[in-house]
Short mmCIF file of C-alpha atoms in Angstrom, two decimals:
data_model
loop_
_atom_site.label_atom_id
_atom_site.label_comp_id
_atom_site.label_asym_id
_atom_site.label_seq_id
_atom_site.Cartn_x
_atom_site.Cartn_y
_atom_site.Cartn_z
CA MET A 120 -162.13 -45.25 42.84
CA LYS A 121 -160.27 -45.99 46.06
CA ARG A 122 -161.06 -49.33 47.67
CA ALA A 123 -159.62 -51.13 50.69
CA PHE A 124 -158.96 -54.86 50.52
CA LYS A 125 -158.82 -56.61 53.86
CA PHE A 126 -156.93 -59.87 54.42
CA ARG A 127 -156.03 -61.99 57.39
CA PHE A 128 -152.37 -62.73 58.10
CA TYR A 129 -150.37 -64.77 60.59
CA PRO A 130 -147.31 -62.98 61.99
CA THR A 131 -144.21 -64.64 63.35
CA ASP A 132 -143.35 -64.14 67.01
CA ALA A 133 -140.90 -61.36 66.10
CA GLN A 134 -143.46 -59.61 63.87
CA ALA A 135 -146.18 -59.90 66.51
CA ALA A 136 -143.87 -58.39 69.12
CA GLU A 137 -142.90 -55.53 66.81
CA LEU A 138 -146.51 -54.79 65.89
CA SER A 139 -147.60 -54.94 69.53
CA ARG A 140 -144.93 -52.38 70.41
CA THR A 141 -146.11 -50.22 67.52
CA PHE A 142 -149.74 -50.40 68.69
CA GLY A 143 -148.70 -49.33 72.18
CA CYS A 144 -146.60 -46.42 70.90
CA VAL A 145 -149.41 -45.27 68.59
CA ARG A 146 -151.83 -45.27 71.51
CA LEU A 147 -149.37 -43.42 73.75
CA VAL A 148 -148.64 -40.70 71.20
CA TYR A 149 -152.34 -40.20 70.49
CA ASN A 150 -153.17 -39.84 74.19
CA LYS A 151 -150.26 -37.49 74.93
CA ALA A 152 -151.11 -35.28 71.96
CA LEU A 153 -154.77 -35.20 72.96
CA ALA A 154 -153.83 -34.26 76.54
CA ALA A 155 -151.52 -31.50 75.28
CA ARG A 156 -154.20 -30.06 73.00
CA SER A 157 -156.85 -30.22 75.71
CA GLU A 158 -154.57 -28.54 78.24
CA ALA A 159 -153.60 -25.77 75.80
CA TRP A 160 -157.24 -24.99 75.14
CA SER A 161 -158.41 -25.15 78.76
CA MET A 162 -155.48 -23.15 80.17
CA ARG A 163 -154.67 -20.63 77.40
CA GLN A 164 -157.60 -20.89 74.96
CA GLU A 165 -155.02 -21.93 72.36
CA ARG A 166 -155.66 -24.31 69.47
CA VAL A 167 -152.78 -26.71 68.81
CA ASN A 168 -152.64 -28.03 65.26
CA TYR A 169 -150.95 -31.04 63.67
CA ASN A 170 -147.64 -29.25 63.05
CA ALA A 171 -147.35 -28.37 66.72
CA THR A 172 -148.05 -31.94 67.88
CA SER A 173 -145.55 -33.24 65.33
CA ALA A 174 -142.91 -30.97 66.87
CA MET A 175 -143.93 -32.26 70.30
CA LEU A 176 -143.38 -35.82 69.09
CA THR A 177 -139.84 -34.95 68.05
CA GLU A 178 -139.12 -33.57 71.51
CA TRP A 179 -140.69 -36.59 73.21
CA LYS A 180 -138.33 -38.89 71.36
CA LYS A 181 -135.33 -36.98 72.72
CA THR A 182 -136.31 -37.57 76.34
CA GLU A 183 -134.98 -40.55 78.27
CA GLU A 184 -138.45 -41.56 79.39
CA LEU A 185 -139.88 -41.80 75.85
CA ALA A 186 -136.77 -42.78 73.93
CA PHE A 187 -138.41 -46.12 73.10
CA LEU A 188 -140.59 -44.29 70.54
CA CYS A 189 -137.56 -44.32 68.25
CA GLU A 190 -137.58 -48.14 68.20
CA VAL A 191 -140.73 -48.36 66.05
CA SER A 192 -141.50 -46.89 62.65
CA SER A 193 -142.16 -43.15 62.78
CA VAL A 194 -144.85 -43.27 60.09
CA PRO A 195 -147.65 -44.82 62.22
CA LEU A 196 -146.88 -42.24 64.93
CA GLN A 197 -147.27 -39.38 62.45
CA GLN A 198 -150.44 -40.94 61.06
CA THR A 199 -152.07 -41.13 64.48
CA LEU A 200 -151.43 -37.39 64.88
CA ARG A 201 -153.19 -36.82 61.56
CA HIS A 202 -156.09 -38.94 62.77
CA LEU A 203 -156.28 -36.80 65.90
CA GLN A 204 -156.34 -33.68 63.75
CA GLY A 205 -159.21 -35.16 61.77
CA ALA A 206 -161.07 -35.98 64.98
CA PHE A 207 -160.76 -32.36 66.11
CA SER A 208 -161.89 -31.10 62.72
CA ASN A 209 -165.01 -33.25 62.98
CA PHE A 210 -165.61 -31.90 66.48
CA TRP A 211 -165.26 -28.27 65.44
CA GLN A 212 -167.66 -28.82 62.54
CA LYS A 213 -170.12 -30.55 64.91
CA ARG A 214 -169.96 -33.86 63.10
CA ALA A 215 -168.65 -35.75 66.14
CA LYS A 216 -168.11 -35.46 69.86
CA TYR A 217 -164.91 -34.35 71.53
CA PRO A 218 -162.06 -36.86 70.94
CA ARG A 219 -161.58 -39.43 73.68
CA PHE A 220 -158.46 -41.09 75.01
CA LYS A 221 -157.56 -44.53 73.71
CA SER A 222 -157.86 -47.39 76.18
CA LYS A 223 -155.40 -50.27 76.26
CA LYS A 224 -158.17 -52.83 76.84
CA LYS A 225 -161.08 -51.36 74.88
CA SER A 226 -159.59 -49.49 71.92
CA ARG A 227 -158.86 -51.17 68.61
CA ASP A 228 -155.19 -52.00 68.03
CA SER A 229 -154.17 -50.59 64.65
CA ALA A 230 -151.29 -48.86 62.89
CA GLU A 231 -151.34 -47.14 59.52
CA TYR A 232 -148.34 -47.22 57.17
CA THR A 233 -147.98 -44.93 54.17
CA ILE A 234 -146.05 -45.84 51.04
CA SER A 235 -142.71 -44.74 52.55
CA ALA A 236 -142.99 -47.33 55.34
CA PHE A 237 -143.71 -50.51 53.40
CA ARG A 238 -142.69 -52.33 50.24
CA TYR A 239 -145.06 -54.32 48.06
CA ARG A 240 -143.65 -56.48 45.28
CA ASP A 241 -144.97 -59.60 43.60
CA GLY A 242 -147.64 -60.20 46.23
CA ARG A 243 -145.21 -59.82 49.14
CA LEU A 244 -145.71 -57.07 51.72
CA MET A 245 -142.77 -55.94 53.83
CA LEU A 246 -143.36 -53.42 56.62
CA ALA A 247 -140.76 -51.07 58.09
CA LYS A 248 -138.61 -52.45 60.92
CA MET A 249 -139.31 -56.04 59.81
CA ALA A 250 -136.92 -58.55 58.31
CA GLU A 251 -139.42 -60.69 56.40
CA PRO A 252 -142.77 -60.20 54.63
CA LEU A 253 -146.13 -60.84 56.25
CA ASP A 254 -147.72 -64.27 55.83
CA ILE A 255 -150.96 -63.06 54.21
CA ARG A 256 -153.86 -65.31 53.23
CA TRP A 257 -154.76 -63.91 49.81
CA SER A 258 -158.48 -64.66 49.63
CA ARG A 259 -158.57 -62.70 46.35
CA PRO A 260 -156.00 -60.79 44.28
CA LEU A 261 -155.55 -57.05 44.26
CA PRO A 262 -156.62 -55.27 41.05
CA GLU A 263 -154.19 -56.08 38.27
CA GLY A 264 -151.33 -53.61 38.02
CA GLN A 265 -152.28 -51.77 41.23
CA SER A 266 -150.16 -51.31 44.35
CA PRO A 267 -151.46 -50.16 47.74
CA SER A 268 -150.96 -46.53 48.73
CA THR A 269 -151.76 -47.12 52.41
CA VAL A 270 -151.55 -50.24 54.57
CA THR A 271 -153.35 -50.58 57.91
CA VAL A 272 -152.46 -53.44 60.26
CA SER A 273 -154.93 -54.29 63.02
CA ARG A 274 -155.64 -56.88 65.68
CA ASP A 275 -159.15 -57.56 66.96
CA ALA A 276 -160.25 -58.58 70.44
CA ALA A 277 -160.15 -62.25 69.46
CA GLY A 278 -156.44 -62.00 68.64
CA ARG A 279 -156.88 -62.20 64.87
CA TRP A 280 -154.50 -60.15 62.70
CA PHE A 281 -155.69 -58.26 59.62
CA VAL A 282 -154.05 -56.08 57.00
CA SER A 283 -156.09 -53.62 54.92
CA MET A 284 -154.61 -52.30 51.66
CA LEU A 285 -155.98 -49.16 50.06
CA CYS A 286 -155.53 -48.92 46.31
CA ASP A 287 -157.25 -47.79 43.12
CA ASP A 288 -159.78 -50.29 41.79
CA PRO A 289 -160.47 -49.79 38.06
CA THR A 290 -162.86 -52.76 38.09
CA ILE A 291 -165.57 -50.67 39.80
CA GLU A 292 -167.67 -49.27 36.97
CA GLN A 293 -171.04 -47.59 36.66
CA MET A 294 -173.69 -50.22 35.93
CA PRO A 295 -176.28 -49.77 33.16
CA ARG A 296 -179.23 -47.67 34.28
CA LEU A 297 -182.46 -49.50 35.09
CA ASN A 298 -186.09 -48.45 35.33
CA THR A 299 -186.68 -50.20 38.65
CA ALA A 300 -186.97 -48.74 42.13
CA VAL A 301 -187.52 -50.29 45.53
CA GLY A 302 -188.60 -49.03 48.94
CA ILE A 303 -187.11 -50.71 52.01
CA ASP A 304 -188.73 -50.91 55.43
CA ALA A 305 -186.33 -52.14 58.12
CA GLY A 306 -187.70 -54.45 60.80
CA ILE A 307 -186.84 -57.11 63.35
CA THR A 308 -188.88 -60.20 62.45
CA SER A 309 -188.24 -59.46 58.78
CA LEU A 310 -184.90 -57.73 58.43
CA VAL A 311 -186.21 -55.77 55.45
CA THR A 312 -189.55 -55.68 53.69
CA LEU A 313 -189.49 -54.56 50.07
CA SER A 314 -192.15 -52.51 48.30
CA THR A 315 -192.61 -55.49 45.95
CA GLY A 316 -194.12 -57.40 48.88
CA GLU A 317 -191.07 -59.60 49.46
CA LYS A 318 -189.98 -60.11 53.04
CA ILE A 319 -186.40 -61.09 53.84
CA ALA A 320 -186.17 -62.91 57.14
CA ASN A 321 -183.85 -61.71 59.84
CA PRO A 322 -181.04 -64.29 60.25
CA ARG A 323 -180.77 -63.37 63.97
CA SER A 324 -177.06 -64.04 64.04
CA GLU A 325 -176.69 -63.29 67.73
CA ARG A 326 -179.60 -65.49 68.84
CA LYS A 327 -178.08 -68.56 67.20
CA ASP A 328 -175.01 -68.33 69.43
CA ARG A 329 -176.69 -66.83 72.48
CA GLU A 330 -176.30 -69.94 74.65
CA ARG A 331 -172.67 -70.45 73.64
CA LEU A 332 -171.95 -66.77 74.29
CA ALA A 333 -173.67 -66.87 77.71
CA LYS A 334 -171.65 -69.93 78.71
CA ALA A 335 -168.38 -68.27 77.68
CA GLN A 336 -169.32 -65.12 79.60
CA ARG A 337 -170.12 -67.12 82.74
CA GLU A 338 -166.73 -68.80 82.54
CA LEU A 339 -165.09 -65.38 82.16
CA ALA A 340 -166.90 -64.03 85.22
CA ARG A 341 -165.53 -66.85 87.39
CA LYS A 342 -161.89 -66.18 86.53
CA ALA A 343 -159.71 -64.05 88.79
CA LYS A 344 -158.94 -60.61 87.42
CA GLY A 345 -155.44 -60.29 86.03
CA SER A 346 -154.91 -64.04 85.70
CA LYS A 347 -153.85 -65.85 82.54
CA ASN A 348 -156.97 -68.00 82.67
CA ARG A 349 -159.10 -64.86 82.58
CA GLU A 350 -157.29 -63.68 79.46
CA LYS A 351 -157.95 -67.05 77.81
CA ALA A 352 -161.63 -66.85 78.77
CA ARG A 353 -161.82 -63.27 77.45
CA LYS A 354 -160.47 -64.34 74.07
CA LYS A 355 -163.01 -67.16 73.96
CA VAL A 356 -165.84 -64.64 74.44
CA ALA A 357 -164.28 -62.38 71.80
CA ARG A 358 -164.13 -65.26 69.29
CA VAL A 359 -167.84 -65.93 69.72
CA HIS A 360 -168.59 -62.24 69.15
CA ALA A 361 -166.32 -62.23 66.09
CA GLN A 362 -168.10 -65.24 64.56
CA ILE A 363 -171.46 -63.56 65.09
CA ALA A 364 -170.25 -60.33 63.50
CA ASP A 365 -168.70 -62.14 60.53
CA ARG A 366 -171.88 -64.08 59.85
CA ARG A 367 -174.01 -60.94 60.09
CA ARG A 368 -171.69 -58.96 57.82
CA ASP A 369 -171.65 -61.71 55.21
CA PHE A 370 -175.46 -61.78 55.07
CA LEU A 371 -175.70 -57.99 54.77
CA HIS A 372 -173.16 -57.92 51.95
CA LYS A 373 -175.13 -60.46 49.94
CA LEU A 374 -178.40 -58.62 50.55
CA THR A 375 -177.16 -55.12 49.75
CA THR A 376 -175.30 -56.25 46.64
CA ARG A 377 -178.48 -57.86 45.34
CA LEU A 378 -180.60 -54.74 46.03
CA VAL A 379 -178.11 -52.43 44.34
CA HIS A 380 -177.72 -54.67 41.28
CA GLU A 381 -181.47 -55.07 40.75
CA ASN A 382 -182.65 -51.47 41.28
CA GLN A 383 -181.73 -48.02 40.02
CA VAL A 384 -183.36 -46.17 42.93
CA VAL A 385 -183.15 -47.47 46.50
CA VAL A 386 -185.27 -45.68 49.12
CA ILE A 387 -184.65 -46.15 52.85
CA GLU A 388 -185.79 -44.51 56.07
CA ASP A 389 -183.52 -42.08 57.86
CA LEU A 390 -183.71 -43.93 61.19
CA THR A 391 -181.99 -42.71 64.34
CA VAL A 392 -180.80 -46.08 65.55
CA ARG A 393 -179.04 -44.53 68.54
CA ASN A 394 -182.38 -43.33 69.94
CA LEU A 395 -184.14 -46.59 69.12
CA LEU A 396 -181.55 -48.50 71.16
CA LYS A 397 -182.82 -46.72 74.28
CA ASN A 398 -185.82 -49.06 74.20
CA LYS A 399 -184.68 -51.73 76.69
CA LYS A 400 -187.07 -54.35 75.35
CA LEU A 401 -185.96 -54.05 71.73
CA SER A 402 -182.36 -52.85 72.00
CA ARG A 403 -180.83 -56.33 71.74
CA ALA A 404 -182.89 -57.26 68.68
CA ILE A 405 -182.18 -53.89 67.01
CA SER A 406 -178.46 -54.27 67.60
CA ASP A 407 -178.53 -57.76 66.11
CA ALA A 408 -180.35 -56.47 63.01
CA SER A 409 -177.51 -53.95 62.41
CA TRP A 410 -179.56 -51.36 60.51
CA THR A 411 -176.71 -48.85 60.55
CA GLU A 412 -174.33 -51.24 58.80
CA LEU A 413 -177.04 -52.08 56.27
CA ARG A 414 -177.43 -48.40 55.46
CA THR A 415 -173.68 -47.83 55.23
CA MET A 416 -173.27 -50.67 52.75
CA LEU A 417 -176.11 -49.36 50.60
CA GLU A 418 -174.58 -45.89 50.58
CA TYR A 419 -171.15 -46.81 49.30
CA LYS A 420 -172.35 -49.52 46.91
CA CYS A 421 -174.83 -47.13 45.33
CA ALA A 422 -171.98 -44.66 44.91
CA TRP A 423 -169.81 -47.35 43.35
CA TYR A 424 -172.30 -48.54 40.77
CA GLY A 425 -174.11 -45.30 39.91
CA ARG A 426 -177.35 -46.00 41.77
CA ASP A 427 -179.53 -43.40 43.51
CA LEU A 428 -180.02 -43.75 47.25
CA VAL A 429 -182.84 -41.70 48.76
CA ARG A 430 -183.37 -41.22 52.49
CA THR A 431 -186.87 -40.31 53.61
CA ASP A 432 -187.72 -38.18 56.62
CA ARG A 433 -187.58 -40.11 59.89
CA TRP A 434 -190.94 -38.54 60.86
CA PHE A 435 -192.69 -39.71 57.71
CA PRO A 436 -195.70 -41.83 58.87
CA SER A 437 -194.99 -44.74 56.55
CA SER A 438 -196.80 -47.37 58.63
CA LYS A 439 -199.91 -45.33 59.47
CA LEU A 440 -200.42 -43.93 55.96
CA CYS A 441 -202.74 -45.86 53.65
CA SER A 442 -200.87 -46.47 50.40
CA ALA A 443 -204.20 -46.72 48.52
CA CYS A 444 -206.07 -43.54 49.54
CA GLY A 445 -203.56 -41.52 51.58
CA THR A 446 -205.51 -41.56 54.87
CA ILE A 447 -203.41 -41.43 58.02
CA ARG A 448 -204.44 -43.62 60.92
CA ASP A 449 -204.29 -41.95 64.32
CA MET A 450 -202.78 -44.86 66.30
CA LEU A 451 -201.04 -48.03 65.17
CA PRO A 452 -199.35 -50.00 68.01
CA LEU A 453 -196.47 -52.32 67.17
CA ASN A 454 -198.51 -55.43 67.95
CA ILE A 455 -200.89 -54.70 65.05
CA ARG A 456 -199.29 -56.26 61.97
CA GLU A 457 -202.32 -55.96 59.64
CA TRP A 458 -204.94 -53.23 59.50
CA ALA A 459 -207.88 -52.22 57.35
CA CYS A 460 -208.48 -48.70 56.03
CA ASP A 461 -211.90 -47.09 55.68
CA CYS A 462 -211.44 -47.19 51.91
CA GLY A 463 -211.59 -50.99 52.08
CA ALA A 464 -207.89 -51.70 51.61
CA VAL A 465 -206.33 -54.27 53.93
CA HIS A 466 -202.64 -53.68 54.57
CA ASP A 467 -199.76 -55.69 55.84
CA ARG A 468 -198.02 -53.19 58.10
CA ASP A 469 -194.50 -53.66 56.74
CA VAL A 470 -195.43 -53.96 53.06
CA ASN A 471 -197.60 -50.86 53.30
CA ALA A 472 -194.71 -48.95 54.94
CA ALA A 473 -192.30 -50.04 52.20
CA ARG A 474 -194.68 -48.88 49.49
CA ASN A 475 -195.14 -45.50 51.17
CA ILE A 476 -191.37 -45.14 51.54
CA LEU A 477 -190.98 -45.84 47.83
CA ALA A 478 -193.63 -43.26 46.94
CA ALA A 479 -191.88 -40.66 49.10
CA GLY A 480 -188.53 -41.44 47.50
CA LEU A 481 -189.91 -41.18 43.96
CA ALA A 482 -191.48 -37.84 44.87
CA VAL A 483 -188.04 -36.63 45.95
CA THR A 484 -186.38 -37.70 42.71
CA ALA A 485 -189.21 -36.22 40.63
CA CYS A 486 -189.74 -32.80 42.22
CA GLY A 487 -187.39 -32.55 45.18
CA ASP A 488 -190.10 -32.62 47.86
CA GLY A 489 -191.53 -35.24 50.18
CA VAL A 490 -195.07 -36.47 50.51
CA ARG A 491 -195.45 -36.04 54.26
CA PRO A 492 -198.67 -34.07 54.93
CA GLN A 493 -198.35 -30.61 56.46
CA ARG A 494 -199.37 -30.23 60.09
CA SER A 495 -202.54 -28.24 60.60
CA THR A 496 -201.00 -26.17 63.39
CA PRO A 497 -199.08 -22.96 62.45
CA GLY A 498 -195.36 -23.43 62.26
CA GLY A 499 -195.70 -27.15 61.59
CA ARG A 500 -192.88 -29.28 60.18
CA LEU A 501 -192.25 -28.85 56.47
CA SER A 502 -192.66 -31.89 54.33
CA MET A 503 -189.31 -31.50 52.59
CA LYS A 504 -186.89 -33.41 54.77
CA GLN A 505 -185.96 -36.16 52.35
CA GLU A 506 -182.68 -36.07 50.51
CA VAL A 507 -181.03 -37.89 47.64
CA VAL A 508 -177.54 -39.17 48.30
CA PRO A 509 -175.58 -38.41 45.11
CA PRO A 510 -172.98 -40.86 43.82
CA GLN A 511 -169.54 -39.77 44.95
CA ARG A 512 -166.02 -41.05 45.32
CA THR A 513 -165.88 -43.19 48.42
CA ARG A 514 -163.25 -44.91 50.48
CA ALA A 515 -165.19 -47.87 51.82
CA ALA A 516 -163.61 -51.02 53.16
CA ALA A 517 -164.27 -53.96 50.90
CA GLN A 518 -165.31 -57.14 52.65
CA PRO A 519 -165.16 -60.73 51.36
CA ARG A 520 -168.69 -60.44 49.94
CA GLY A 521 -168.92 -56.98 48.36
#
């Protein structure tokens, strides 16, 4: 099982300068290759592949204008062309939108080194074009006897440097099978409500630092564009955002690890978070809850440990369906948190939804179909929209609390 281990490091001035040059060259090569491929398609209806862009890179290095590309390691430049090829493959297969140009101010600074461009020995990592190893803070050791096959160096908006090492992790093993299952209903007041009736409060990571963030943003707005003081104020805002994201990620890791360890089957809703964010009143709270990251963590951890993750249909009426008798209520506004069914059952909205989600997921694992009622009108939506996510080999980035 491939796993990426991410560590923070502190470069020297020479290393920081070299990596900054590498980031700039990587961004330049990516943008030039994207422009060349776009022009070839728009002008001649010709598809340019990776081999062609690699040949273009060789010619660019021979020109006087782009001769500085020879000053950095060639491996990150080749890797960014491979990433561009992957972006186009995703576009052609309709898994993503058309690739976009990288921005100097908005894009993530990163460079990927393969095994030919670095040396790892005795806990010391030496990158190409550098005279000394990186000063890495080893928060945990790499798996015993394993060496990284790929190293990715990155710098975030707050100016923090990170190195991610991809290697085989033999410590990830399938856990003993259990007879337990849980349905999860995502929310805002309660981050998740379990089918057992347990509600896990939303830590609201962004709200805790909202005043500090607003103050830093006001200070940034008062600084003159292009000044050094504005750059200092921008980094201050970025540090607040980074602390919020770190705190949120840490909480989600603890929660998802617990859910995966305690249950054999985990059932979640297939929410379209992108559409939900269009609600201007709830978009900030939904973003702070980070439902997409919660789902991503559950997916790769279930694959790691041999658990079954089931996604129910996004149109399944989990909140309006009575978990006792199966009656569907016509209307159920968001402000109604408890409701009574004609059968006499009194439901907590979130707990009832979690139980219905669990029932739908168990129906999928048992017979391959969902429990959503058929529409009475001809040509109505079929009930079978749920799917089981099978365990598979994943390449997920491991975080400090995995």
